[in-house]
């Protein structure tokens, strides 16, 4: 028909890489979160002298493998995800989303994909707060949120958290690897913690069974795992009160 413009809409597509590095493509409404969470980053990481961003790989206690990050801010979000006992899967740069947005072609690679114990999948974009007001950033995030929430996933924009909490989590992450802990001490620490008290007091209670050099890493490992809790809004120290998960501080 003369004078009529036919607009062809294209379903949003997802491009990803499998665990073996092979590229795959699927419609967003047909893609499996499990495939994306088990894959490798969809884009290559490049390191070169003078690079402005801080990239690397982080060993995750949650996944038992390496998670990539492209900035210190991304690393901070990965740390918090790894520390969160509700998070059971973490993937970095999990896919490239492409499709139409108000007549224009758009594509975007989110920073993280998380899954929690309820099965909820969350797409995370990490961006410094001072860049959130940029119109193009807002447009990309709006478009991404519309697509992934329509697919039943959640969407999060993350720009940072309390500095003290983050520093405490960063410190506890040094004790996340099970192989560096005397695992036989863990039930003894949990039993001793039932009486309440501080980290230092727990160490004194355990002094006949383990030196401080072994007891403290075990306590900090249990804090990392969430079996023990402490107030992380203040700097963690030997005098910090700790208590079993599910109990109130005494």
Coordinates of C-alpha atoms in Angstrom, one line a residue:
X1 CA 0.0 0.0 0.0
X2 CA 1.5 3.3 -1.1
X3 CA 2.5 5.7 1.7
X4 CA 2.3 3.1 4.5
X5 CA 5.5 2.4 6.4
X6 CA 5.6 -1.1 7.9
X7 CA 7.7 -1.3 11.1
X8 CA 9.1 -4.6 11.8
X9 CA 9.6 -5.2 15.6
X10 CA 12.2 -7.6 16.8
X11 CA 12.0 -9.5 20.0
X12 CA 14.7 -8.6 22.5
X13 CA 17.7 -11.0 22.1
X14 CA 20.4 -12.2 24.4
X15 CA 23.9 -13.1 23.3
X16 CA 26.0 -15.0 25.8
X17 CA 29.0 -17.4 26.2
X18 CA 28.7 -20.9 27.6
X19 CA 31.0 -22.3 30.3
X20 CA 33.3 -23.5 27.5
X21 CA 33.4 -20.0 25.9
X22 CA 31.2 -20.7 22.9
X23 CA 28.8 -18.0 21.9
X24 CA 25.1 -18.6 21.9
X25 CA 22.0 -16.5 21.2
X26 CA 18.4 -16.7 22.3
X27 CA 15.3 -14.6 22.6
X28 CA 15.1 -13.0 26.1
X29 CA 11.8 -14.6 26.7
X30 CA 13.2 -18.1 26.0
X31 CA 16.6 -17.9 27.7
X32 CA 17.4 -19.9 30.8
X33 CA 18.9 -18.1 33.8
X34 CA 20.9 -21.2 34.6
X35 CA 22.6 -21.1 31.2
X36 CA 23.6 -17.5 31.8
X37 CA 24.8 -18.0 35.3
X38 CA 27.0 -21.0 34.3
X39 CA 28.6 -19.1 31.5
X40 CA 31.7 -16.9 31.2
X41 CA 31.7 -13.1 30.6
X42 CA 30.2 -12.3 27.2
X43 CA 33.0 -9.8 26.4
X44 CA 36.7 -10.1 26.7
X45 CA 38.6 -8.3 29.4
X46 CA 41.6 -6.4 28.2
X47 CA 44.6 -5.2 30.3
X48 CA 47.1 -2.6 29.1
X49 CA 49.4 0.0 30.6
X50 CA 47.5 3.2 31.4
X51 CA 44.1 1.6 31.5
X52 CA 41.8 3.9 33.5
X53 CA 39.8 1.1 35.1
X54 CA 40.7 -1.5 37.7
X55 CA 39.9 -5.0 36.3
X56 CA 40.6 -8.5 37.7
X57 CA 39.2 -11.8 38.9
X58 CA 37.8 -12.5 42.4
X59 CA 37.5 -16.0 43.9
X60 CA 33.9 -16.4 45.1
X61 CA 33.1 -18.6 48.0
X62 CA 29.5 -18.7 46.7
X63 CA 30.4 -20.1 43.2
X64 CA 33.7 -21.8 44.1
X65 CA 35.2 -20.1 41.0
X66 CA 36.4 -16.8 39.6
X67 CA 34.1 -13.8 39.0
X68 CA 35.4 -11.0 36.8
X69 CA 35.1 -7.3 37.6
X70 CA 36.0 -4.2 35.6
X71 CA 36.2 -1.6 38.4
X72 CA 36.7 -1.3 42.1
X73 CA 33.0 -0.4 42.4
X74 CA 32.0 -3.6 40.6
X75 CA 34.4 -5.6 42.9
X76 CA 32.6 -4.0 45.9
X77 CA 29.2 -5.2 44.6
X78 CA 30.6 -8.7 44.0
X79 CA 32.0 -8.8 47.5
X80 CA 28.6 -8.0 49.0
X81 CA 26.9 -10.6 46.8
X82 CA 29.5 -13.2 47.9
X83 CA 28.9 -12.2 51.5
X84 CA 25.1 -12.4 51.3
X85 CA 23.9 -15.9 52.4
X86 CA 20.8 -15.5 50.3
X87 CA 22.8 -15.3 47.1
X88 CA 23.5 -18.7 45.5
X89 CA 24.9 -17.8 42.1
X90 CA 26.9 -14.9 40.6
X91 CA 27.9 -14.2 37.0
X92 CA 29.7 -11.1 35.6
X93 CA 29.0 -9.5 32.3
X94 CA 26.5 -12.4 31.8
X95 CA 25.0 -11.4 28.5
X96 CA 24.5 -8.7 25.8
X97 CA 20.9 -7.6 25.6
X98 CA 19.8 -6.1 22.2
X99 CA 16.5 -4.9 20.8
X100 CA 14.5 -1.9 19.8
X101 CA 13.8 1.1 22.0
X102 CA 11.4 3.7 20.7
X103 CA 12.4 3.1 17.1
X104 CA 16.2 2.9 17.7
X105 CA 18.4 -0.1 18.0
X106 CA 20.0 -0.5 21.4
X107 CA 22.3 -3.0 23.1
X108 CA 23.7 -3.3 26.6
X109 CA 25.8 -5.6 28.7
X110 CA 24.8 -5.6 32.4
X111 CA 27.5 -6.0 35.0
X112 CA 26.2 -8.8 37.1
X113 CA 23.5 -11.5 37.3
X114 CA 22.5 -12.9 40.7
X115 CA 20.2 -15.6 41.9
X116 CA 19.0 -16.0 45.4
X117 CA 17.7 -18.9 47.5
X118 CA 14.1 -18.2 46.4
X119 CA 15.1 -18.5 42.7
X120 CA 14.8 -14.8 42.1
X121 CA 17.2 -13.6 39.3
X122 CA 18.5 -10.0 39.6
X123 CA 20.2 -8.1 36.8
X124 CA 22.6 -5.6 38.3
X125 CA 24.2 -2.5 36.7
X126 CA 27.0 -0.8 38.7
X127 CA 27.5 2.8 38.0
X128 CA 29.1 5.7 40.0
X129 CA 26.5 8.0 41.5
X130 CA 27.8 11.0 39.6
X131 CA 27.0 9.4 36.3
X132 CA 23.4 8.3 37.0
X133 CA 22.0 11.7 36.0
X134 CA 23.3 11.4 32.4
X135 CA 20.4 11.0 30.0
X136 CA 21.9 8.2 28.0
X137 CA 22.7 6.2 31.2
X138 CA 19.1 6.7 32.4
X139 CA 17.7 5.7 29.0
X140 CA 19.8 2.4 28.9
X141 CA 18.8 1.5 32.5
X142 CA 15.1 2.3 31.9
X143 CA 15.1 0.1 28.7
X144 CA 17.0 -2.7 30.5
X145 CA 14.7 -2.6 33.5
X146 CA 11.5 -2.8 31.3
X147 CA 12.8 -5.8 29.4
X148 CA 14.1 -7.9 32.3
X149 CA 11.2 -7.2 34.7
X150 CA 8.8 -8.2 31.9
X151 CA 10.8 -11.5 31.8
X152 CA 10.2 -11.9 35.6
X153 CA 13.6 -10.9 36.7
X154 CA 14.5 -8.0 39.1
X155 CA 16.7 -5.0 38.2
X156 CA 19.1 -3.1 40.4
X157 CA 21.3 -0.1 39.9
X158 CA 24.1 0.0 42.5
X159 CA 26.3 2.9 43.2
X160 CA 27.8 2.0 46.6
X161 CA 27.0 1.4 50.2
X162 CA 28.1 2.4 53.7
X163 CA 31.9 2.7 53.8
X164 CA 32.3 1.0 57.2
X165 CA 30.1 -2.0 56.2
X166 CA 32.0 -2.4 53.0
X167 CA 35.4 -2.2 54.8
X168 CA 34.2 -4.9 57.3
X169 CA 33.0 -7.2 54.5
X170 CA 36.3 -6.7 52.6
X171 CA 38.2 -7.6 55.8
X172 CA 36.1 -10.7 56.4
X173 CA 36.5 -11.8 52.8
X174 CA 40.1 -12.5 53.7
X175 CA 38.8 -15.5 55.8
X176 CA 36.3 -16.8 53.2
X177 CA 38.4 -19.7 51.9
X178 CA 37.5 -22.9 53.9
X179 CA 41.0 -24.4 53.2
X180 CA 42.7 -21.7 55.4
X181 CA 40.6 -22.5 58.5
X182 CA 40.9 -25.3 61.0
X183 CA 37.5 -26.7 60.4
X184 CA 37.5 -28.8 63.5
X185 CA 37.3 -25.6 65.5
X186 CA 34.1 -24.4 63.9
X187 CA 31.6 -26.4 66.1
X188 CA 33.6 -25.4 69.2
X189 CA 33.4 -21.7 68.3
X190 CA 29.6 -22.0 67.7
X191 CA 29.1 -23.8 71.0
X192 CA 31.1 -21.1 72.9
X193 CA 29.2 -18.3 71.1
X194 CA 26.0 -19.5 72.7
X195 CA 27.1 -17.7 75.9
X196 CA 27.5 -14.4 74.0
X197 CA 30.5 -12.1 74.3
X198 CA 33.1 -10.4 72.2
X199 CA 35.6 -11.9 69.7
X200 CA 38.3 -11.5 72.3
X201 CA 36.2 -13.3 75.0
X202 CA 35.5 -16.1 72.6
X203 CA 39.2 -16.6 72.1
X204 CA 39.7 -16.7 75.8
X205 CA 37.0 -19.3 76.2
X206 CA 38.7 -21.4 73.5
X207 CA 42.2 -20.9 74.8
X208 CA 42.5 -24.5 76.2
X209 CA 41.5 -25.9 72.8
X210 CA 43.1 -23.5 70.3
X211 CA 45.6 -20.6 70.2
X212 CA 44.4 -17.2 69.2
X213 CA 46.2 -17.7 65.8
X214 CA 43.7 -20.5 65.0
X215 CA 40.7 -19.4 67.0
X216 CA 40.4 -15.9 65.5
X217 CA 40.4 -17.0 61.8
X218 CA 37.7 -19.6 62.7
X219 CA 35.6 -16.8 64.3
X220 CA 36.0 -14.5 61.3
X221 CA 35.3 -17.3 58.9
X222 CA 32.0 -18.0 60.7
X223 CA 31.2 -14.2 60.6
X224 CA 31.8 -14.4 56.8
X225 CA 29.5 -17.4 56.4
X226 CA 26.8 -15.7 58.5
X227 CA 26.8 -18.4 61.2
X228 CA 27.9 -15.7 63.5
X229 CA 26.8 -12.1 63.4
X230 CA 28.1 -8.8 64.5
X231 CA 27.2 -5.1 64.0
X232 CA 29.0 -4.3 60.8
X233 CA 28.0 -0.7 60.8
X234 CA 30.9 0.0 63.2
X235 CA 34.5 -1.1 62.6
X236 CA 35.1 -4.7 63.5
X237 CA 37.6 -5.2 66.4
X238 CA 38.5 -7.7 69.1
X239 CA 36.0 -6.0 71.3
X240 CA 33.1 -6.5 68.9
X241 CA 30.2 -8.5 70.2
X242 CA 29.3 -11.6 68.2
X243 CA 26.4 -13.9 68.5
X244 CA 24.9 -16.9 66.6
X245 CA 22.7 -16.2 63.6
X246 CA 19.1 -15.9 64.5
X247 CA 19.7 -14.6 68.0
X248 CA 19.8 -11.1 69.3
X249 CA 22.9 -9.6 70.8
X250 CA 23.1 -9.9 74.6

